CSV table of C-alpha atoms and ligand atoms in Angstrom, one decimal:
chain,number,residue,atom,x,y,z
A,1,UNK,CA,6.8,-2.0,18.2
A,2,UNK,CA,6.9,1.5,17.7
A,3,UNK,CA,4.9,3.9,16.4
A,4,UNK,CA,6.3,5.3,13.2
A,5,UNK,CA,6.2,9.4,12.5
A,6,UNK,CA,3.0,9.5,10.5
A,7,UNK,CA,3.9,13.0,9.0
A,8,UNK,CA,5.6,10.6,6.6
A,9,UNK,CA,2.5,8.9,5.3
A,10,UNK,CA,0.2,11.8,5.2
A,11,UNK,CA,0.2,11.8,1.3
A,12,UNK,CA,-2.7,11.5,-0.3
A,13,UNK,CA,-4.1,15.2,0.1
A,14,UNK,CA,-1.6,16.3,-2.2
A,15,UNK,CA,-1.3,14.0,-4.5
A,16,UNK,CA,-2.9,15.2,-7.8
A,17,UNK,CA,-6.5,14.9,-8.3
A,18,UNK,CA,-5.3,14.0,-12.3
A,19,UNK,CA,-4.1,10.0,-11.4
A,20,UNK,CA,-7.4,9.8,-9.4
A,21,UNK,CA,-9.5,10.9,-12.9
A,22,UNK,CA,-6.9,8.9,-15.2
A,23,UNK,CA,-7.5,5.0,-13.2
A,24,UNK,CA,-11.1,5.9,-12.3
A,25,UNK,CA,-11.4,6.3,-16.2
A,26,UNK,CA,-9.6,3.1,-16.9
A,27,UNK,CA,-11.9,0.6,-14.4
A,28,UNK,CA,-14.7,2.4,-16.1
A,29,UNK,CA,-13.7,1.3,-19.6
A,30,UNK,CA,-12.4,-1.9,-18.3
A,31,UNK,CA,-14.4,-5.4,-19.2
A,32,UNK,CA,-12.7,-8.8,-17.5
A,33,UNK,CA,-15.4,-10.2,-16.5
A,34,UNK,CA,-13.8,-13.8,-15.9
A,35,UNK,CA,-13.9,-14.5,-12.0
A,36,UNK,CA,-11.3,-17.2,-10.6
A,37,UNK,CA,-12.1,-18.5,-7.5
A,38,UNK,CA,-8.8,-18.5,-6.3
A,39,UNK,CA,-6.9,-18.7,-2.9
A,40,UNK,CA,-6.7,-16.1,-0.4
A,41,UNK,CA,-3.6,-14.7,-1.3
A,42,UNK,CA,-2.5,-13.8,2.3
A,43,UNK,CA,-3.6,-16.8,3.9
A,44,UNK,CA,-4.2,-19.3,1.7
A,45,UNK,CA,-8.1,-20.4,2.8
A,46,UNK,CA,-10.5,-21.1,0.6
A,47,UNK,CA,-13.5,-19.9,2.4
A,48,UNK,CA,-14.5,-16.5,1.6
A,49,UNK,CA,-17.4,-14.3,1.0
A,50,UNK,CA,-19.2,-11.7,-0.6
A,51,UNK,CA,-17.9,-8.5,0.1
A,52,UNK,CA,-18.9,-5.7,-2.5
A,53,UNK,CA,-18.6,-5.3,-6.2
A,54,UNK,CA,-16.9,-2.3,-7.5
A,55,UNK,CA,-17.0,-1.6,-11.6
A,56,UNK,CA,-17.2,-4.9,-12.7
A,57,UNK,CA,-14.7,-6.4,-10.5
A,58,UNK,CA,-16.0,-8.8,-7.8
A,59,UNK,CA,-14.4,-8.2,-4.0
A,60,UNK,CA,-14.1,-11.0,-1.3
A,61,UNK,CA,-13.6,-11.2,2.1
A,62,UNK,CA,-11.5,-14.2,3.4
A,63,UNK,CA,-13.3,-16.2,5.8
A,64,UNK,CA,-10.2,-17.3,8.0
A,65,UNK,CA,-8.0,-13.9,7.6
A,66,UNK,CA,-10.2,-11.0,6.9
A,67,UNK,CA,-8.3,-10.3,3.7
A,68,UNK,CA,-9.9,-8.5,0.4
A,69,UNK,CA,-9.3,-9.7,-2.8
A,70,UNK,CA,-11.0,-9.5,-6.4
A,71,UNK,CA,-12.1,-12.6,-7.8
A,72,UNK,CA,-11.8,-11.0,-11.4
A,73,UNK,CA,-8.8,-12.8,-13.8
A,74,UNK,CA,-7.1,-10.1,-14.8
A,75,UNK,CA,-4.1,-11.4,-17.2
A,76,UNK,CA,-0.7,-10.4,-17.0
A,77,UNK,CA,-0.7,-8.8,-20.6
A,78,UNK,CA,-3.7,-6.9,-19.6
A,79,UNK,CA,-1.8,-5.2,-16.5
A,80,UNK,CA,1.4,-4.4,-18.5
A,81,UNK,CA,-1.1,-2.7,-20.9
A,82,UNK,CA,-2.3,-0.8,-17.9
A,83,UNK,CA,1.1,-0.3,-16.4
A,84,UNK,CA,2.8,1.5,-19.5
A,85,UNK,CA,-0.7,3.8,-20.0
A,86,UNK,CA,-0.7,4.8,-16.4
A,87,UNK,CA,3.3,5.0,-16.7
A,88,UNK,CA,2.9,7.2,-19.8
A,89,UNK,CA,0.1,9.0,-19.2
A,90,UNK,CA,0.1,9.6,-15.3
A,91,UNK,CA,4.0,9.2,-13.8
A,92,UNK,CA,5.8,10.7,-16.5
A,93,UNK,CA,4.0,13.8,-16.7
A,94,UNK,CA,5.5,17.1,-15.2
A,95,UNK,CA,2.6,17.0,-12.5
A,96,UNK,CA,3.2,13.7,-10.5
A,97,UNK,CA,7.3,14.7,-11.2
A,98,UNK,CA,6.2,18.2,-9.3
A,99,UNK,CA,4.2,16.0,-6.8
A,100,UNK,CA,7.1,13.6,-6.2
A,101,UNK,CA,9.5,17.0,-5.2
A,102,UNK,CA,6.9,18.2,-2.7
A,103,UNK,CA,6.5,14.6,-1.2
A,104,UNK,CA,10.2,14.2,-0.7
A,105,UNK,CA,11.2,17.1,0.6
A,106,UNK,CA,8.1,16.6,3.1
A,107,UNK,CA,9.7,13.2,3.9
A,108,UNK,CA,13.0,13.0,3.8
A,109,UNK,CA,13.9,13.8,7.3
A,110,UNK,CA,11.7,10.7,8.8
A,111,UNK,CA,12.2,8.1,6.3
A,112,UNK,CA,16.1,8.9,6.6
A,113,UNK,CA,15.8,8.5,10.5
A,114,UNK,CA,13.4,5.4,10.0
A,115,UNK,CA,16.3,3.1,7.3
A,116,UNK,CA,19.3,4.8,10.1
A,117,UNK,CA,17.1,2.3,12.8
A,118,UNK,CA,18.6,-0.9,10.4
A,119,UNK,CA,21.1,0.6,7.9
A,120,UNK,CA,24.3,1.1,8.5
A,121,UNK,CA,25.8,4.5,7.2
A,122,UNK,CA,29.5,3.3,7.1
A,123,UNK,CA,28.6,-0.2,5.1
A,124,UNK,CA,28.1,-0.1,1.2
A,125,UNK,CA,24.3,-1.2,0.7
A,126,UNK,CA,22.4,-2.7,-2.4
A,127,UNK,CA,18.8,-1.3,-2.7
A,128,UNK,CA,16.1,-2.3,-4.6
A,129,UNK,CA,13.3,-0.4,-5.2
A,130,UNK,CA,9.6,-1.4,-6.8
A,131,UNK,CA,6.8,1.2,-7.3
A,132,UNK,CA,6.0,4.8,-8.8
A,133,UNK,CA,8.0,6.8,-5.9
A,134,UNK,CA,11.5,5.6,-6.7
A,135,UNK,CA,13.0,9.3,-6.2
A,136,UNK,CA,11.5,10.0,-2.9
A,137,UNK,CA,13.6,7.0,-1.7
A,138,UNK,CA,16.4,7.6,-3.5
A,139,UNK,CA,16.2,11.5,-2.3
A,140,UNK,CA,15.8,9.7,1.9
A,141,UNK,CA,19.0,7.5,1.0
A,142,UNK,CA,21.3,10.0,-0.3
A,143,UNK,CA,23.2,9.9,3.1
A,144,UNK,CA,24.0,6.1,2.6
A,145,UNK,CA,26.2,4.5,0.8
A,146,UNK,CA,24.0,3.2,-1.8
A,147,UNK,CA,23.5,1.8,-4.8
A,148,UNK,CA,19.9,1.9,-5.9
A,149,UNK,CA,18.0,0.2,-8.7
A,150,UNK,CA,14.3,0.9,-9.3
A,151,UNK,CA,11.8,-0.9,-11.2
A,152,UNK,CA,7.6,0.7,-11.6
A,153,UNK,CA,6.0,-2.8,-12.6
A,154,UNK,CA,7.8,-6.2,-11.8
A,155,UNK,CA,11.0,-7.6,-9.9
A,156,UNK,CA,11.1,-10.0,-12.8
A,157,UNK,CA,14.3,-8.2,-14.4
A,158,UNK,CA,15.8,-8.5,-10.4
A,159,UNK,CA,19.1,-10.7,-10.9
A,160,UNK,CA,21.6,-9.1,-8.0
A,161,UNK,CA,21.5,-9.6,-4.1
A,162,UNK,CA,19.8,-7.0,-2.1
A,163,UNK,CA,20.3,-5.9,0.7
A,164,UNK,CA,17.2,-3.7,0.9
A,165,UNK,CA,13.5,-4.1,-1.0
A,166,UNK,CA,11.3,-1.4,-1.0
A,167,UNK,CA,8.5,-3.0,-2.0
A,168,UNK,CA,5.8,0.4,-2.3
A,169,UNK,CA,2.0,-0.5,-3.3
A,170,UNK,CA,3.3,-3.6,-4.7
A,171,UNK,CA,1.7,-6.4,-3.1
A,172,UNK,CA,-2.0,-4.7,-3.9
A,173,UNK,CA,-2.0,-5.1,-7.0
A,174,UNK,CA,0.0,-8.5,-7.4
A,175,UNK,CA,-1.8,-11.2,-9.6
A,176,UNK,CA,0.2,-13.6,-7.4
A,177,UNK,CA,1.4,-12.8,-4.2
A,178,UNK,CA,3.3,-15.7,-3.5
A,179,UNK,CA,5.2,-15.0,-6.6
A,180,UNK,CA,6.2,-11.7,-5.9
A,181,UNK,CA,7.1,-12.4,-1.9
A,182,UNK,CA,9.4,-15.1,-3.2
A,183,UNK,CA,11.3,-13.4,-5.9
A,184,UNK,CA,11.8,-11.1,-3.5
A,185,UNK,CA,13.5,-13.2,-1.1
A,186,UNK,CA,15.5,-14.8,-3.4
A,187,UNK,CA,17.3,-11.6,-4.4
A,188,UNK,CA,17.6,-10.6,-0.7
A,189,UNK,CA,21.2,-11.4,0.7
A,190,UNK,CA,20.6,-13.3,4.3
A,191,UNK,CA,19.5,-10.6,7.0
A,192,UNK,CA,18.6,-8.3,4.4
A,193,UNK,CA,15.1,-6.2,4.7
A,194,UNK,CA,12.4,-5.6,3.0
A,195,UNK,CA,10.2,-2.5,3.8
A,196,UNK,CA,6.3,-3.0,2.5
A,197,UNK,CA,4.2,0.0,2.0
A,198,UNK,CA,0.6,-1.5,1.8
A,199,UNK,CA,-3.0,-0.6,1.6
A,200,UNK,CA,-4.8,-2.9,4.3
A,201,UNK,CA,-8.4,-3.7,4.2
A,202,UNK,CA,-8.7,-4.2,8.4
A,203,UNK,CA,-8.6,-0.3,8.7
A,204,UNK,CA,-11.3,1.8,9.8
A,205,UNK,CA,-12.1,3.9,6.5
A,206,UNK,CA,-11.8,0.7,4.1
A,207,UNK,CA,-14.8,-1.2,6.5
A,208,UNK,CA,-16.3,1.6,7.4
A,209,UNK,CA,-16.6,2.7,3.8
A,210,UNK,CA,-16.5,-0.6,2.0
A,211,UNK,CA,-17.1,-0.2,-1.8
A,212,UNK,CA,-16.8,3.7,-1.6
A,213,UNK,CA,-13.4,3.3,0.0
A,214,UNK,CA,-10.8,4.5,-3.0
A,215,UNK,CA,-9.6,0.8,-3.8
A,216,UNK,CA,-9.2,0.7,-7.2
A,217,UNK,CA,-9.8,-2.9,-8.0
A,218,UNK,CA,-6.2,-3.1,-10.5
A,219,UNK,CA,-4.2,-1.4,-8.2
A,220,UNK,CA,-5.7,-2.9,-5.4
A,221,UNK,CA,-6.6,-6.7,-6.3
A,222,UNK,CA,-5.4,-7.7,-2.6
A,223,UNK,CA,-6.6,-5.7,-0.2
A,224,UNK,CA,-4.9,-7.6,3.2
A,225,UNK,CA,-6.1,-7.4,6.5
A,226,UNK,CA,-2.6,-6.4,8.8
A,227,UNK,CA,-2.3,-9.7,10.0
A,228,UNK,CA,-2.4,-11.2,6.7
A,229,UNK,CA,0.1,-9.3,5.6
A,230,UNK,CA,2.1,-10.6,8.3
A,231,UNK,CA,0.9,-14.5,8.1
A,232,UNK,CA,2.1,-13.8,4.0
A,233,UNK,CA,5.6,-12.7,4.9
A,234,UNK,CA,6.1,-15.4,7.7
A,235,UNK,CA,5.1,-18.3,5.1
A,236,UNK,CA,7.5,-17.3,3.2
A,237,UNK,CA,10.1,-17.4,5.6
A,238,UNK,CA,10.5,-13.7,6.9
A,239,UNK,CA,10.4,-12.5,10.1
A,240,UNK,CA,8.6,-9.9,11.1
A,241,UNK,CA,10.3,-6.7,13.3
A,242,UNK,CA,8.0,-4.1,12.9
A,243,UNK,CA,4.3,-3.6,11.8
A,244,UNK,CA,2.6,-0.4,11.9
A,245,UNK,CA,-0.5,1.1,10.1
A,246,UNK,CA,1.2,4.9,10.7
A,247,UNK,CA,-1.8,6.7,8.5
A,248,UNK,CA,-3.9,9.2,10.3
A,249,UNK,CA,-6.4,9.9,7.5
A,250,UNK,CA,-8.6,7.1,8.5
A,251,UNK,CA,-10.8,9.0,10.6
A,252,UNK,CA,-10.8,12.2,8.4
A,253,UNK,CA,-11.8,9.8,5.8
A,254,UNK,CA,-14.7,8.8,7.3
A,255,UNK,CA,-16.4,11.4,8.7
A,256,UNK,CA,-15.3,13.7,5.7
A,257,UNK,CA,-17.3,11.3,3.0
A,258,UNK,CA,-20.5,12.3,2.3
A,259,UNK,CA,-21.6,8.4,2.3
A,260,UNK,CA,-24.8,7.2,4.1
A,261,UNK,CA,-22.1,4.6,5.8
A,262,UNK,CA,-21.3,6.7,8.2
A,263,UNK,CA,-22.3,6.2,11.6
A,264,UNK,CA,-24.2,8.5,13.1
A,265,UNK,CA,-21.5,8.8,16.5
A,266,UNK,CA,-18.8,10.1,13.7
A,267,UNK,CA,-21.1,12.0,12.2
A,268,UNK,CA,-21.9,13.7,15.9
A,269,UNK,CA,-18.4,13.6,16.8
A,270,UNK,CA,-17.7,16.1,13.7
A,271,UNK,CA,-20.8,18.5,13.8
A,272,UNK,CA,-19.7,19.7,17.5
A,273,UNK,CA,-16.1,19.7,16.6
A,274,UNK,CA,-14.9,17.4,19.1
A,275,UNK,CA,-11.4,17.8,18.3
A,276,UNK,CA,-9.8,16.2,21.2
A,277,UNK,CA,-11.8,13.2,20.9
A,278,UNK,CA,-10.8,13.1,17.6
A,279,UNK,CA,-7.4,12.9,17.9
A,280,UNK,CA,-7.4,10.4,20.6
A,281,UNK,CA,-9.5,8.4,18.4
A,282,UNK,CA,-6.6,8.9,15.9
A,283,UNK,CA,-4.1,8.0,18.5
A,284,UNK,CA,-6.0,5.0,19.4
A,285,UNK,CA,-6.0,3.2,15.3
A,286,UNK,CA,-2.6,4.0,14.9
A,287,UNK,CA,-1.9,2.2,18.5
A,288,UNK,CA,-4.1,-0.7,17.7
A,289,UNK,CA,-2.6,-0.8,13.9
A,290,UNK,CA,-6.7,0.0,12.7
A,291,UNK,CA,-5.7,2.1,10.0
A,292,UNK,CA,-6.1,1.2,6.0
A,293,UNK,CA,-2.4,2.0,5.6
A,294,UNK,CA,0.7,-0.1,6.6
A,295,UNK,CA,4.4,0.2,7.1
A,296,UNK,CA,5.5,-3.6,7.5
A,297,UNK,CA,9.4,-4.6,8.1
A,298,UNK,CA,10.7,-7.9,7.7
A,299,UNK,CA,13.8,-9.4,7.5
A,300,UNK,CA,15.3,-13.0,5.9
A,301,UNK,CA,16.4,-14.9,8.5
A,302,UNK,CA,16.6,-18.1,6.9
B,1,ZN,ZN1,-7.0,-15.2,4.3
C-alpha cells in the first residue's frame, strides 16, 4: 500500500467558515427524534453501544467493528429537503465556487498522478462522479479521455456503465449503505473502480475528540471505522487495492481544540514546540492508517 501525497487532502483550512455556520444552523433547528435501532451499516452486527449524543441525534459505536452511526431515522424526504437548501444556499453560491478554484488548482497535479496509477490515458473512459466537488475532478481528469457525469445527492438517476465512481463524502451520510454500495456496483463495467473519499471514526481526532469532533450527524450518519469501510466494500463483492487515511490534520486537530479531551502529553507536546516529534507522530497515523480521513480504492472483480 502506499502512502498517498496528503497535500491533496489538506482541505479543510480553506474551506469557508460560511458551510460550517449554514449545517451547524440546520442540526440546531432540526427535530427527528425517532431512533431505529438498526444494523451496523459497515458490518452488519447488532451489538453496539453508547457513544455520545450530538444535537438531538444519538451516536453508536459498533461493538464488533468500531463503526459510528446515528441511531436517529432520518427520512429520505427529509434529506432531499436538506440536500436542495444546502445545494441552494451553500454550493451554489460564488464563495464555495471561489473555494472549489483554489482547491483544484491546489490538487490537480496529485489527483492526476494518483487516477494515471489505474487509468489509462489512451482508452476512452466513463466517469461517474457523486458529491459537492464535481469540478475539482473534472479539472484532475482533463488529460483523459473522459466522459464525466456528476450527481450532488443520489446515484439513483445512474443508468450507464462506469468505468470510474468517485464516490466523495457519500457513504457518511447514506441512510443505507448497502443500497448505495450496490447501485454502485451495478453501474460499474467489470474491473472498473471506485475511489471513496470518507470520513472514518478510527482516527485519532474523531476518538480523541468524540462529540466535539466536527461530525455533523446528517452529513455524517456513518462514521466507519477503516476497516469497516473495507469489510463494507468486500461484502459487496469488491476488492480492495488500496486503503489509505492520507489526512495530516489529525494531530493539529487535537492539540489545536481548546477541549478538556485533550491529553495532557499533546498538550506538552505543543507548549515546548516539539515539532519533530510532531511530525513523526504525523508520519506514524498516516503509516498505521489512524487518521479520521480516508482514500479507499476498490475494484469489481466479480
Ligand atoms: Zn460494525
Amino acid at each position: 500500500l502506499s502512502i498517498v501525497n496528503d497535500k491533496l487532502f489538506d482541505i479543510y483550512d480553506i474551506k469557508p467558515q460560511t458551510i460550517d455556520d449554514f449545517i451547524d444552523n440546520y442540526h440546531r433547528d432540526f427535530d427527528g427524534n425517532t431512533l431505529m435501532h438498526d444494523k451496523c451499516p459497515a458490518c452488519g452486527s447488532g451489538k453496539y453501544r453508547f457513544a455520545f449524543d450530538k444535537y438531538v441525534f444519538h451516536y453508536v459505536e459498533c461493538q464488533e467493528c468500531c463503526s459510528l452511526y446515528v441511531q436517529n431515522a432520518v427520512s429520505p424526504e427529509e434529506l432531499k429537503k436538506y440536500s436542495e437548501k444546502i445545494n441552494r444556499e451553500v454550493y451554489a453560491k460564488s464563495e464555495y465556487v471561489d473555494y472549489l478554484e483554489v482547491l483544484a488548482e491546489k490538487t490537480n497535479f496529485d489527483l492526476e498522478v494518483m487516477f494515471s496509477r489505474f487509468l489509462s490515458i489512451e482508452e476512452d473512459i466513463d466517469v461517474c462522479y457523486i458529491g459537492n466537488k464535481s469540478t475539482v475532478f473534472a479539472r484532475a481528469l482533463e488529460k483523459f479521455n473522459v466522459r464525466f457525469v456528476a450527481y450532488s445527492n443520489t446515484l439513483d438517476d445512474a443508468t450507464a456503465q462506469y468505468d470510474l465512481i468517485i464516490m466523495d463524502h457519500h457513504i457518511e451520510k447514506a441512510i443505507d449503505t448497502g443500497v448505495v454500495v450496490r447501485k454502485a456496483y451495478e453501474n460499474l463495467k467489470m474491473n472498473g473502480h471506485m475511489y471513496i473519499l470518507s470520513r472514518v471514526g478510527s482516527g485519532l481526532d474523531i476518538l480523541t475528540l468524540w462529540e466535539e469532533s466536527k461530525l455533523y450527524p446528517i452529513e455524517h450518519r456513518n462514521v466507519l471505522s477503516i476497516d469497516g469501510l473495507k469489510m463494507l466494500m468486500e461484502s459487496h463483492g469488491f476488492k480492495v487495492k488500496e486503503a489509505s487515511t492520507p489526512g495530516t490534520l489529525d494531530i493539529d486537530n487535537v492539540i489545536n481544540s481548546s477541549s478538556e479531551k485533550i491529553p495532557r502529553f499533546f498538550r506538552y507536546l505543543k507548549s515546548f514546540h516539539k515539532e519533530n516529534a510532531l511530525e513523526e507522530l504525523r508520519a506514524m497515523i498516516q503509516k498505521n492508517l489512524l487518521s479520521s480521513f480516508s482514500t479507499v480504492l476498490v475494484q469489481k472483480v466479480k
